[in-house]
Coordinates of C-alpha atoms in Angstrom, one line a residue:
M1 CA 117.1 82.6 84.4
A2 CA 115.3 85.7 82.9
S3 CA 117.3 88.3 81.0
T4 CA 119.2 90.6 83.2
S5 CA 118.8 94.4 83.7
T6 CA 121.7 96.7 84.7
L7 CA 121.9 99.8 86.8
T8 CA 124.5 101.5 89.0
A9 CA 125.1 100.8 92.6
H10 CA 124.3 104.5 93.3
D11 CA 120.9 104.2 91.7
L12 CA 120.0 101.0 93.5
A13 CA 121.2 102.5 96.8
R14 CA 119.1 105.6 96.2
L15 CA 116.0 103.5 95.5
I16 CA 116.4 101.6 98.8
R17 CA 117.3 104.7 100.8
T18 CA 114.3 106.6 99.6
T19 CA 111.6 104.0 100.1
A20 CA 112.8 101.9 103.1
P21 CA 111.5 104.4 105.7
H22 CA 108.0 103.8 104.3
A23 CA 108.0 100.0 104.6
A24 CA 105.8 98.5 107.4
A25 CA 107.7 97.3 110.4
D26 CA 108.3 93.5 110.7
G27 CA 106.1 91.7 113.2
L28 CA 103.0 93.9 112.9
G29 CA 100.9 91.4 110.9
L30 CA 101.4 93.3 107.6
D31 CA 103.7 90.8 106.0
V32 CA 102.7 91.7 102.4
I33 CA 104.2 95.2 102.9
D34 CA 107.1 94.7 105.4
G35 CA 109.7 95.3 102.7
I36 CA 110.4 96.9 99.3
R37 CA 108.7 95.9 96.1
F38 CA 111.1 95.9 93.2
D39 CA 109.0 96.4 90.0
S40 CA 110.6 96.7 86.6
D41 CA 108.7 97.6 83.5
G42 CA 111.8 96.9 81.4
T43 CA 112.8 100.6 81.1
H44 CA 112.7 101.7 84.8
L45 CA 113.3 99.8 88.0
H46 CA 110.8 101.0 90.6
A47 CA 111.1 100.6 94.4
V48 CA 107.8 100.8 96.2
A49 CA 107.1 100.7 100.0
S50 CA 104.1 101.4 102.1
D51 CA 103.0 101.0 105.7
R52 CA 99.3 101.8 105.1
H53 CA 99.8 105.4 106.2
T54 CA 102.4 106.5 103.6
M55 CA 103.7 105.2 100.3
A56 CA 106.8 106.1 98.3
V57 CA 107.8 105.1 94.8
A58 CA 111.3 105.8 93.5
R59 CA 112.5 104.9 90.1
A60 CA 115.8 104.7 88.1
R61 CA 116.3 104.2 84.4
L62 CA 117.9 100.9 83.6
A63 CA 121.3 101.1 81.8
T64 CA 120.5 97.8 80.1
P65 CA 116.7 97.1 79.7
G66 CA 115.4 93.7 80.6
E67 CA 112.2 91.7 81.0
P68 CA 109.6 93.1 83.3
F69 CA 109.3 91.6 86.8
A70 CA 108.0 92.4 90.2
R71 CA 109.2 90.8 93.5
T72 CA 109.2 91.9 97.1
V73 CA 112.2 91.8 99.3
H74 CA 111.1 91.6 103.0
G75 CA 112.6 93.0 106.1
P76 CA 115.4 90.7 107.2
D77 CA 116.6 90.2 103.6
L78 CA 116.4 93.9 102.9
A79 CA 119.1 94.6 105.4
A80 CA 121.4 92.1 103.7
L81 CA 120.7 93.7 100.3
R82 CA 121.4 97.2 101.6
A83 CA 124.7 96.1 103.0
W84 CA 125.7 94.4 99.8
V85 CA 124.9 97.4 97.7
D86 CA 126.7 99.8 100.0
A87 CA 129.8 97.7 99.7
H88 CA 130.1 98.7 96.0
H89 CA 131.5 101.8 94.4
D90 CA 128.7 104.3 93.4
Q91 CA 129.3 103.7 89.7
A92 CA 129.7 100.0 89.8
A93 CA 127.4 98.2 87.4
L94 CA 125.0 95.8 89.1
T95 CA 122.7 93.3 87.3
L96 CA 119.3 92.1 88.4
A97 CA 117.6 88.9 87.3
T98 CA 115.0 86.5 88.5
E99 CA 115.0 82.8 88.9
A100 CA 112.5 80.5 90.6
G101 CA 112.1 81.7 94.2
R102 CA 115.0 84.1 93.9
L103 CA 115.9 87.7 93.0
V104 CA 119.5 87.7 91.9
F105 CA 121.9 90.7 92.2
D106 CA 125.3 90.4 90.7
G107 CA 128.2 92.9 90.9
P108 CA 132.0 93.2 91.4
R109 CA 131.6 92.1 95.0
G110 CA 129.9 88.8 94.1
T111 CA 126.4 87.5 93.6
L112 CA 123.6 87.9 96.1
R113 CA 120.5 85.6 95.8
I114 CA 117.6 86.7 97.9
P115 CA 114.6 84.4 98.5
V116 CA 111.3 85.8 97.2
T117 CA 107.8 84.5 96.7
D118 CA 106.9 84.3 93.0
G119 CA 103.5 85.7 92.3
E120 CA 103.2 87.4 95.8
K121 CA 100.5 90.0 95.9
F122 CA 101.3 93.7 96.6
P123 CA 99.1 96.8 96.7
D124 CA 98.4 98.2 93.2
W125 CA 100.6 101.3 93.6
R126 CA 99.9 102.5 90.1
L127 CA 96.1 102.6 90.8
L128 CA 96.7 104.2 94.1
L129 CA 98.7 107.1 92.5
H130 CA 96.1 107.4 89.7
T131 CA 93.3 107.7 92.3
A132 CA 95.2 110.3 94.4
L133 CA 96.1 112.5 91.4
A134 CA 92.6 112.2 89.9
D135 CA 91.1 113.7 93.1
V136 CA 93.0 116.9 92.6
P137 CA 91.5 119.4 90.1
A138 CA 93.5 119.1 86.9
G139 CA 94.8 122.7 86.8
T140 CA 95.7 122.9 90.5
P141 CA 99.3 124.3 90.8
C142 CA 101.6 122.5 93.1
T143 CA 103.3 124.0 96.2
R144 CA 107.0 123.1 96.7
W145 CA 108.2 122.3 100.2
T146 CA 111.7 121.7 101.6
S147 CA 111.2 118.2 102.9
T148 CA 114.1 118.4 105.4
L149 CA 112.0 120.9 107.4
W150 CA 109.2 118.4 107.9
E151 CA 111.1 116.6 110.6
R152 CA 111.0 119.8 112.7
W153 CA 107.3 119.1 113.4
Q154 CA 107.9 115.6 114.9
H155 CA 107.7 116.9 118.4
A156 CA 104.7 119.2 117.8
N157 CA 102.3 116.3 118.6
S158 CA 101.9 112.8 117.3
E159 CA 98.9 114.1 115.4
V160 CA 98.5 117.6 113.9
S161 CA 96.0 119.5 111.8
T162 CA 97.1 121.5 108.7
W163 CA 95.6 124.0 106.4
H164 CA 97.1 125.4 103.2
A165 CA 95.6 128.2 101.1
G166 CA 97.8 127.1 98.1
G167 CA 100.3 128.8 95.9
E168 CA 103.0 130.6 97.9
Q169 CA 101.0 130.7 101.1
P170 CA 102.4 129.1 104.2
L171 CA 101.3 125.8 105.7
I172 CA 99.4 126.2 108.9
V173 CA 100.2 123.6 111.5
L174 CA 98.1 123.1 114.7
G175 CA 98.6 120.7 117.5
T176 CA 97.8 120.5 121.2
D177 CA 99.2 123.8 122.6
V178 CA 101.2 124.2 119.4
I179 CA 100.6 126.4 116.3
G180 CA 103.0 127.4 113.6
L181 CA 103.7 128.0 109.9
Q182 CA 106.0 126.5 107.3
A183 CA 106.8 128.6 104.2
P184 CA 106.8 127.0 100.8
H185 CA 110.1 126.6 98.9
R186 CA 110.9 129.1 96.2
L187 CA 113.2 128.1 93.4
R188 CA 116.1 130.5 92.8
T189 CA 115.9 129.9 89.0
P190 CA 112.8 131.7 87.7
A191 CA 112.9 129.6 84.5
L192 CA 112.3 126.5 86.5
D193 CA 109.8 128.0 88.9
R194 CA 106.7 126.9 86.9
A195 CA 103.3 125.8 88.2
D196 CA 103.3 122.0 88.0
T197 CA 99.9 120.4 88.0
P198 CA 98.6 116.8 88.5
A199 CA 98.5 116.5 84.7
D200 CA 102.2 117.4 84.6
A201 CA 103.0 114.8 87.2
L202 CA 101.0 112.2 85.2
D203 CA 102.9 113.1 82.0
T204 CA 106.2 112.8 83.8
W205 CA 105.4 109.4 85.1
K206 CA 103.2 108.1 82.3
T207 CA 105.7 105.4 81.3
S208 CA 105.6 104.1 84.9
L209 CA 102.0 104.6 85.8
G210 CA 100.4 103.6 82.5
A211 CA 97.0 104.9 81.2
A212 CA 94.4 106.4 83.4
T213 CA 91.6 104.2 84.8
V214 CA 88.1 104.7 86.1
Q215 CA 88.9 102.3 89.0
R216 CA 89.7 103.7 92.4
L217 CA 91.9 102.5 95.3
D218 CA 92.6 104.4 98.5
L219 CA 95.8 103.9 100.5
A220 CA 94.0 102.9 103.7
D221 CA 92.1 100.2 101.8
A222 CA 95.0 98.9 99.8
V223 CA 96.1 96.5 102.7
P224 CA 93.6 95.3 105.3
A225 CA 94.6 96.3 108.9
P226 CA 95.9 93.3 110.8
R227 CA 93.5 91.7 113.2
R228 CA 94.8 91.9 116.8
S229 CA 94.5 88.9 119.1
T230 CA 92.5 89.3 122.3
G231 CA 95.7 89.7 124.2
T232 CA 97.1 92.5 122.2
A233 CA 96.5 96.1 123.3
G234 CA 95.3 98.9 121.1
S235 CA 98.0 100.8 119.4
T236 CA 96.3 104.2 119.9
V237 CA 95.0 106.0 123.0
A238 CA 91.4 105.7 121.7
E239 CA 91.7 102.0 121.1
M240 CA 93.4 101.3 124.4
T241 CA 90.7 103.4 126.2
E242 CA 87.9 101.4 124.6
E243 CA 89.5 98.0 125.3
L244 CA 90.2 98.8 129.0
L245 CA 86.6 100.0 129.6
R246 CA 85.3 96.9 127.7
Q247 CA 87.5 94.6 129.8
T248 CA 86.3 96.3 133.0
L249 CA 82.6 95.9 132.2
N250 CA 83.0 92.3 130.9
A251 CA 85.0 91.2 134.0
T252 CA 82.8 92.9 136.6
S253 CA 79.6 91.5 135.0
R254 CA 80.9 87.9 134.7
Q255 CA 82.0 87.7 138.3
F256 CA 78.3 87.2 139.2
S257 CA 77.9 84.3 136.8
A258 CA 81.1 82.5 137.9
P259 CA 80.5 78.9 139.1
S260 CA 79.4 78.9 142.7
D261 CA 81.6 76.0 143.6
D262 CA 84.7 77.7 142.2
P263 CA 85.5 80.9 144.3
G264 CA 88.7 81.3 142.4
A265 CA 86.8 82.1 139.1
G266 CA 84.9 85.0 140.8
I267 CA 88.1 86.4 142.3
A268 CA 89.9 86.2 138.9
Y269 CA 87.1 88.2 137.2
T270 CA 87.1 90.7 140.0
L271 CA 90.9 91.2 139.8
S272 CA 90.7 91.5 136.0
G273 CA 88.1 94.2 136.3
V274 CA 90.0 96.1 139.0
H275 CA 93.2 96.1 137.1
A276 CA 91.6 97.1 133.8
W277 CA 89.8 100.0 135.6
A278 CA 93.1 101.1 137.3
A279 CA 94.9 101.0 134.0
Y280 CA 92.1 103.1 132.4
R281 CA 92.3 105.7 135.3
F282 CA 96.1 106.0 134.9
L283 CA 95.9 106.3 131.1
N284 CA 93.2 108.9 131.4
A285 CA 95.3 110.9 133.8
L286 CA 98.4 110.6 131.6
V287 CA 96.4 111.9 128.6
K288 CA 95.4 115.0 130.5
A289 CA 98.9 115.6 131.8
D290 CA 100.9 114.8 128.6
P291 CA 99.0 113.6 125.5
D292 CA 102.2 112.9 123.5
L293 CA 103.7 110.8 126.3
A294 CA 100.4 108.9 126.5
A295 CA 100.4 108.2 122.8
D296 CA 104.0 107.1 122.8
T297 CA 103.5 104.8 125.9
V298 CA 100.4 103.1 124.3
G299 CA 102.4 102.5 121.1
D300 CA 105.4 101.0 123.0
L301 CA 103.0 98.8 125.0
A302 CA 101.3 97.5 121.9
E303 CA 104.8 96.5 120.5
Q304 CA 105.7 94.8 123.8
L305 CA 102.5 92.7 123.8
D306 CA 102.9 91.9 120.1
D307 CA 106.5 90.7 121.0
G308 CA 104.9 87.9 123.1
A309 CA 107.5 88.1 125.9
L310 CA 105.4 89.9 128.5
G311 CA 106.7 87.7 131.3
E312 CA 110.3 88.7 130.4
W313 CA 109.4 92.4 130.3
A314 CA 107.7 92.1 133.7
W315 CA 110.7 90.1 135.2
E316 CA 113.2 92.7 134.1
A317 CA 111.0 95.5 135.3
A318 CA 110.6 93.9 138.7
V319 CA 114.4 93.5 139.0
E320 CA 115.0 97.2 138.0
A321 CA 112.4 98.3 140.6
G322 CA 114.4 96.5 143.3
H323 CA 112.1 93.5 143.8
D324 CA 112.9 89.8 143.8
P325 CA 110.7 88.1 141.1
Q326 CA 112.3 84.7 141.9
Q327 CA 111.0 84.9 145.5
W328 CA 107.6 85.6 144.1
A329 CA 107.8 82.6 141.9
D330 CA 108.9 80.4 144.9
E331 CA 106.1 81.7 147.0
R332 CA 103.6 81.0 144.3
A333 CA 104.9 77.5 143.8
Q334 CA 104.7 76.9 147.6
A335 CA 101.1 78.2 147.7
R336 CA 100.1 75.8 144.9
A337 CA 101.8 72.9 146.8
D338 CA 99.9 73.6 150.0
K339 CA 96.7 75.2 148.7
P340 CA 94.3 75.9 151.6
G341 CA 91.1 73.9 151.4
T342 CA 92.4 71.3 149.0
R343 CA 92.2 68.4 151.5
D344 CA 88.7 69.4 152.6
K345 CA 87.4 69.4 149.0
E346 CA 89.0 66.0 148.4
A347 CA 87.4 64.6 151.5
S348 CA 83.9 66.1 150.7
G349 CA 84.1 64.8 147.1
L350 CA 83.7 68.4 145.6
P351 CA 85.3 68.8 142.2
Q352 CA 88.7 70.5 142.1
A353 CA 88.9 74.0 140.8
T354 CA 90.3 74.6 137.3
A355 CA 92.0 77.6 136.0
T356 CA 89.7 80.1 134.4
T357 CA 90.8 82.9 132.1
P358 CA 88.5 86.0 132.2
E359 CA 87.4 87.2 128.8

């Protein structure tokens, strides 16, 4: 086992609490970032999390330095780690160490061994921060914000535009039928109210970020977006609109090229096109009536389809709507058992129809 590092339970809990909201959700195809990366340089323990849209890095100075390491604790194991840390008194001394395929946490409440993948890749967070800070003119003063006020904008719209003149000027926020301002935070202690710059930030974090580099890496490019299967809906209104229109055109054009001896194929293409067009019309109407509700609905739908239990969702929805899905299943089974025209086809020697899935 590698040499151990030591820090308090309070510090480890703070690292997890600060970064966990930025980790990618489990099941979205972003396995490399669906957790927290614990990265020790021997002096500080860093916790890093990103979901491709945001990234947060928190650090705590180690009470007992140890050998550098970097391991990622993923979603399900992260919950277990969080519960274990919370069970300790704030000032309890916790030790961290690595062993083959494990990240080992030890404290007064016992030892927790979490499975990890040795050598697992993770976005280069140091290069990401260097790139972002380098894009800001070196002498640009910072503006301080009260972060607890940011949540007040969560119902303004799912997407908003902002402008900021800098310094002590307010942030201008613009959404659909929403416009507003947020004032910057002013420190009460004049001696501490200094103009921090990107150079100051780099100096403060120089032991963690290392030397500057000419290489560049942008957050959106750090982790490739997951490829969706053909059965997965878009996660935004724009993506869903495109897919529904594409499906409508594909289905309605292919109904004319369906096998002439298989009327079921043509019907399947027609129904697919009709349903895609109907979904597009409903979505378009919802966007005009309530853009936020449309965006939330599309996001929920994408998660349901990713879940892979569409039949279960539909069954429960049918019951809640007062229908009897079991009766529908029985009627479908009976129709297959006594399918019209089957005997005539058998007698004439025509090939039997096979199921066709529209593209």
